[in-house]
């Protein structure tokens, strides 16, 4: 099986890994949106007691957040340095997360239908074959379980705000964080999810207000959006 990963992407996040848990670093947007993501997931499944796998977990921000709410979390990623940072941070937080350096596809072969929920957030736009990742997520979740995705829409507004605005004007993210051609339209994510045996719900938007410097969930899916899917029973 060929690994569904871009070495440049792995290296890019690996070089920044030591700053993952610094809320004033390049990862500040992740720190800012993490409570919104956690609340959104928790409202839908009730994290306490659930077995969840975080695909593309990076330095473990979402994984630890779910563990803090009582979930039994496995975090997987292919980038070694962020996983090392994630494991080290557990010594500080005292939480329990099982971190593994393995692809979603390999994990799906090893443990199909093993999880109550799968999270794959801010990850699909960084892999060469997002359809393969979506299929793996669908295989990992139990029948009737939930898969949560988030990514960036592909349109001129998303390019202006998520690339030019966020990376070059506001400098919320390092230059080169995103590649516009890899952004995914909600219609594409919905179609590929259905083809993988998932039933997608209408997407919900994640918006940034540059004046108040805050994020919020709402109906505007023109740039960042999240989508919950249920695996067919």
One Martini backbone bead per residue (centre of mass of N, CA, C, O) as a GRO file, in nm:
protein
  233
    1UNK     BB    1   0.093   0.038   0.026
    2UNK     BB    2   0.059   0.356  -0.034
    3UNK     BB    3   0.131   0.655   0.099
    4UNK     BB    4  -0.094   0.918   0.204
    5UNK     BB    5   0.161   1.143   0.147
    6UNK     BB    6   0.340   1.452   0.189
    7UNK     BB    7   0.658   1.523   0.259
    8UNK     BB    8   0.633   1.835   0.274
    9UNK     BB    9   0.411   1.835   0.488
   10UNK     BB   10   0.558   1.680   0.709
   11UNK     BB   11   0.799   1.877   0.730
   12UNK     BB   12   0.649   2.136   0.794
   13UNK     BB   13   0.524   2.034   1.069
   14UNK     BB   14   0.786   1.931   1.195
   15UNK     BB   15   0.936   2.212   1.221
   16UNK     BB   16   0.681   2.322   1.419
   17UNK     BB   17   0.624   2.127   1.663
   18UNK     BB   18   0.748   2.287   1.918
   19UNK     BB   19   0.484   2.506   1.883
   20UNK     BB   20   0.200   2.371   1.923
   21UNK     BB   21   0.145   2.469   2.248
   22UNK     BB   22   0.162   2.766   2.148
   23UNK     BB   23  -0.081   3.021   2.152
   24UNK     BB   24   0.142   3.237   1.998
   25UNK     BB   25   0.172   3.085   1.746
   26UNK     BB   26   0.108   2.936   1.443
   27UNK     BB   27  -0.126   2.772   1.628
   28UNK     BB   28  -0.347   2.968   1.725
   29UNK     BB   29  -0.600   2.891   1.559
   30UNK     BB   30  -0.631   2.611   1.696
   31UNK     BB   31  -0.676   2.719   1.981
   32UNK     BB   32  -0.927   2.897   1.910
   33UNK     BB   33  -1.109   2.648   1.776
   34UNK     BB   34  -1.119   2.406   1.973
   35UNK     BB   35  -1.376   2.461   2.145
   36UNK     BB   36  -1.571   2.449   1.903
   37UNK     BB   37  -1.510   2.162   1.814
   38UNK     BB   38  -1.571   2.016   2.078
   39UNK     BB   39  -1.864   2.107   2.113
   40UNK     BB   40  -1.971   1.993   1.846
   41UNK     BB   41  -1.903   1.697   1.907
   42UNK     BB   42  -2.031   1.664   2.192
   43UNK     BB   43  -2.326   1.724   2.109
   44UNK     BB   44  -2.350   1.462   1.917
   45UNK     BB   45  -2.204   1.216   2.119
   46UNK     BB   46  -2.073   1.226   2.377
   47UNK     BB   47  -1.757   1.172   2.478
   48UNK     BB   48  -1.809   1.016   2.718
   49UNK     BB   49  -1.682   0.685   2.668
   50UNK     BB   50  -1.571   0.717   2.395
   51UNK     BB   51  -1.434   0.585   2.095
   52UNK     BB   52  -1.160   0.768   1.950
   53UNK     BB   53  -1.029   0.888   1.634
   54UNK     BB   54  -0.743   1.091   1.535
   55UNK     BB   55  -0.690   1.213   1.222
   56UNK     BB   56  -0.429   1.401   1.217
   57UNK     BB   57  -0.320   1.504   1.519
   58UNK     BB   58  -0.042   1.581   1.567
   59UNK     BB   59   0.010   1.746   1.879
   60UNK     BB   60  -0.294   1.694   2.031
   61UNK     BB   61  -0.522   1.904   2.081
   62UNK     BB   62  -0.785   1.740   2.025
   63UNK     BB   63  -0.722   1.479   2.173
   64UNK     BB   64  -0.702   1.604   2.458
   65UNK     BB   65  -0.979   1.736   2.463
   66UNK     BB   66  -1.135   1.465   2.449
   67UNK     BB   67  -1.004   1.333   2.697
   68UNK     BB   68  -1.105   1.556   2.900
   69UNK     BB   69  -1.415   1.449   2.823
   70UNK     BB   70  -1.380   1.109   2.840
   71UNK     BB   71  -1.232   0.994   2.611
   72UNK     BB   72  -1.105   0.727   2.407
   73UNK     BB   73  -0.792   0.799   2.259
   74UNK     BB   74  -0.672   0.797   1.922
   75UNK     BB   75  -0.365   0.905   1.769
   76UNK     BB   76  -0.288   0.984   1.423
   77UNK     BB   77   0.030   0.994   1.238
   78UNK     BB   78   0.317   1.061   1.006
   79UNK     BB   79   0.450   1.270   1.198
   80UNK     BB   80   0.696   1.246   1.429
   81UNK     BB   81   0.730   1.517   1.586
   82UNK     BB   82   0.438   1.576   1.676
   83UNK     BB   83   0.413   1.309   1.837
   84UNK     BB   84   0.634   1.376   2.040
   85UNK     BB   85   0.489   1.624   2.153
   86UNK     BB   86   0.229   1.482   2.239
   87UNK     BB   87   0.359   1.287   2.443
   88UNK     BB   88   0.491   1.502   2.625
   89UNK     BB   89   0.224   1.655   2.706
   90UNK     BB   90   0.109   1.427   2.886
   91UNK     BB   91   0.298   1.488   3.128
   92UNK     BB   92   0.148   1.761   3.189
   93UNK     BB   93  -0.168   1.675   3.179
   94UNK     BB   94  -0.237   1.353   3.250
   95UNK     BB   95  -0.334   1.223   3.006
   96UNK     BB   96  -0.495   0.979   2.777
   97UNK     BB   97  -0.314   0.879   2.479
   98UNK     BB   98  -0.296   0.691   2.173
   99UNK     BB   99  -0.007   0.712   1.994
  100UNK     BB  100   0.038   0.682   1.626
  101UNK     BB  101   0.244   0.580   1.348
  102UNK     BB  102  -0.015   0.598   1.112
  103UNK     BB  103  -0.231   0.535   0.878
  104UNK     BB  104  -0.557   0.530   0.800
  105UNK     BB  105  -0.545   0.284   0.612
  106UNK     BB  106  -0.391   0.091   0.806
  107UNK     BB  107  -0.590   0.116   1.041
  108UNK     BB  108  -0.837   0.002   0.882
  109UNK     BB  109  -0.711  -0.280   0.851
  110UNK     BB  110  -0.668  -0.335   1.164
  111UNK     BB  111  -0.953  -0.151   1.275
  112UNK     BB  112  -1.242  -0.216   1.186
  113UNK     BB  113  -1.513  -0.089   1.345
  114UNK     BB  114  -1.382   0.044   1.644
  115UNK     BB  115  -1.538   0.330   1.642
  116UNK     BB  116  -1.760   0.578   1.741
  117UNK     BB  117  -1.541   0.792   1.632
  118UNK     BB  118  -1.422   1.033   1.379
  119UNK     BB  119  -1.146   1.252   1.332
  120UNK     BB  120  -1.089   1.503   1.047
  121UNK     BB  121  -0.904   1.788   1.097
  122UNK     BB  122  -0.727   1.978   0.899
  123UNK     BB  123  -0.632   1.741   0.657
  124UNK     BB  124  -0.740   1.694   0.358
  125UNK     BB  125  -0.563   1.948   0.235
  126UNK     BB  126  -0.274   1.759   0.286
  127UNK     BB  127  -0.351   1.532   0.083
  128UNK     BB  128  -0.337   1.366  -0.221
  129UNK     BB  129  -0.592   1.152  -0.119
  130UNK     BB  130  -0.889   1.217   0.019
  131UNK     BB  131  -1.062   0.967  -0.052
  132UNK     BB  132  -0.892   0.762   0.105
  133UNK     BB  133  -0.941   0.891   0.384
  134UNK     BB  134  -1.249   0.871   0.386
  135UNK     BB  135  -1.263   0.563   0.363
  136UNK     BB  136  -1.105   0.504   0.622
  137UNK     BB  137  -1.299   0.644   0.817
  138UNK     BB  138  -1.544   0.464   0.744
  139UNK     BB  139  -1.404   0.196   0.845
  140UNK     BB  140  -1.342   0.277   1.150
  141UNK     BB  141  -1.635   0.304   1.197
  142UNK     BB  142  -1.915   0.230   1.326
  143UNK     BB  143  -2.216   0.146   1.292
  144UNK     BB  144  -2.370   0.463   1.346
  145UNK     BB  145  -2.138   0.637   1.341
  146UNK     BB  146  -1.906   0.914   1.353
  147UNK     BB  147  -1.788   1.162   1.116
  148UNK     BB  148  -1.537   1.426   1.127
  149UNK     BB  149  -1.504   1.716   0.928
  150UNK     BB  150  -1.247   1.951   0.805
  151UNK     BB  151  -1.217   2.241   0.580
  152UNK     BB  152  -1.169   2.399   0.256
  153UNK     BB  153  -1.290   2.585   0.034
  154UNK     BB  154  -1.330   2.627  -0.338
  155UNK     BB  155  -1.267   2.967  -0.393
  156UNK     BB  156  -1.198   3.296  -0.416
  157UNK     BB  157  -1.254   3.364  -0.118
  158UNK     BB  158  -1.076   3.144   0.008
  159UNK     BB  159  -0.814   3.246  -0.114
  160UNK     BB  160  -0.815   3.532   0.009
  161UNK     BB  161  -0.850   3.440   0.317
  162UNK     BB  162  -0.676   3.162   0.361
  163UNK     BB  163  -0.419   3.282   0.214
  164UNK     BB  164  -0.375   3.587   0.184
  165UNK     BB  165  -0.489   3.676   0.459
  166UNK     BB  166  -0.371   3.459   0.669
  167UNK     BB  167  -0.059   3.454   0.550
  168UNK     BB  168   0.002   3.775   0.448
  169UNK     BB  169  -0.165   3.980   0.625
  170UNK     BB  170  -0.236   3.856   0.923
  171UNK     BB  171  -0.048   3.612   1.002
  172UNK     BB  172  -0.185   3.337   1.118
  173UNK     BB  173  -0.002   3.189   0.904
  174UNK     BB  174   0.217   3.034   0.737
  175UNK     BB  175   0.368   3.040   0.460
  176UNK     BB  176   0.238   2.761   0.279
  177UNK     BB  177   0.014   2.599   0.428
  178UNK     BB  178  -0.160   2.636   0.163
  179UNK     BB  179  -0.327   2.471  -0.121
  180UNK     BB  180  -0.572   2.552  -0.327
  181UNK     BB  181  -0.608   2.283  -0.501
  182UNK     BB  182  -0.687   2.118  -0.215
  183UNK     BB  183  -0.946   2.218  -0.192
  184UNK     BB  184  -1.294   2.159  -0.073
  185UNK     BB  185  -1.598   2.103  -0.163
  186UNK     BB  186  -1.889   2.015  -0.020
  187UNK     BB  187  -1.986   1.842  -0.261
  188UNK     BB  188  -1.740   1.655  -0.261
  189UNK     BB  189  -1.748   1.553   0.030
  190UNK     BB  190  -2.032   1.438   0.011
  191UNK     BB  191  -1.989   1.238  -0.223
  192UNK     BB  192  -1.750   1.076  -0.101
  193UNK     BB  193  -1.900   0.988   0.152
  194UNK     BB  194  -2.125   0.829   0.017
  195UNK     BB  195  -1.930   0.632  -0.137
  196UNK     BB  196  -1.823   0.530   0.165
  197UNK     BB  197  -2.103   0.500   0.351
  198UNK     BB  198  -2.202   0.790   0.410
  199UNK     BB  199  -2.405   1.037   0.591
  200UNK     BB  200  -2.440   1.358   0.525
  201UNK     BB  201  -2.444   1.667   0.654
  202UNK     BB  202  -2.482   1.975   0.672
  203UNK     BB  203  -2.282   2.222   0.668
  204UNK     BB  204  -2.060   2.419   0.876
  205UNK     BB  205  -1.939   2.721   0.961
  206UNK     BB  206  -1.610   2.890   0.985
  207UNK     BB  207  -1.546   3.206   1.131
  208UNK     BB  208  -1.361   3.519   1.095
  209UNK     BB  209  -1.296   3.807   1.303
  210UNK     BB  210  -1.065   4.065   1.264
  211UNK     BB  211  -1.168   4.263   1.492
  212UNK     BB  212  -1.219   4.045   1.737
  213UNK     BB  213  -1.055   3.779   1.700
  214UNK     BB  214  -1.288   3.563   1.621
  215UNK     BB  215  -1.472   3.262   1.635
  216UNK     BB  216  -1.745   3.097   1.443
  217UNK     BB  217  -2.048   2.940   1.409
  218UNK     BB  218  -2.229   2.888   1.088
  219UNK     BB  219  -2.366   2.933   0.757
  220UNK     BB  220  -2.075   3.005   0.648
  221UNK     BB  221  -1.907   2.796   0.384
  222UNK     BB  222  -1.694   2.962   0.195
  223UNK     BB  223  -1.450   2.852   0.366
  224UNK     BB  224  -1.488   2.725   0.644
  225UNK     BB  225  -1.570   2.374   0.732
  226UNK     BB  226  -1.809   2.139   0.863
  227UNK     BB  227  -1.867   1.767   0.879
  228UNK     BB  228  -2.117   1.534   0.941
  229UNK     BB  229  -2.117   1.170   0.963
  230UNK     BB  230  -2.292   0.859   0.895
  231UNK     BB  231  -2.282   0.534   0.932
  232UNK     BB  232  -2.415   0.280   0.793
  233UNK     BB  233  -2.589   0.003   0.932
   0.00000   0.00000   0.00000
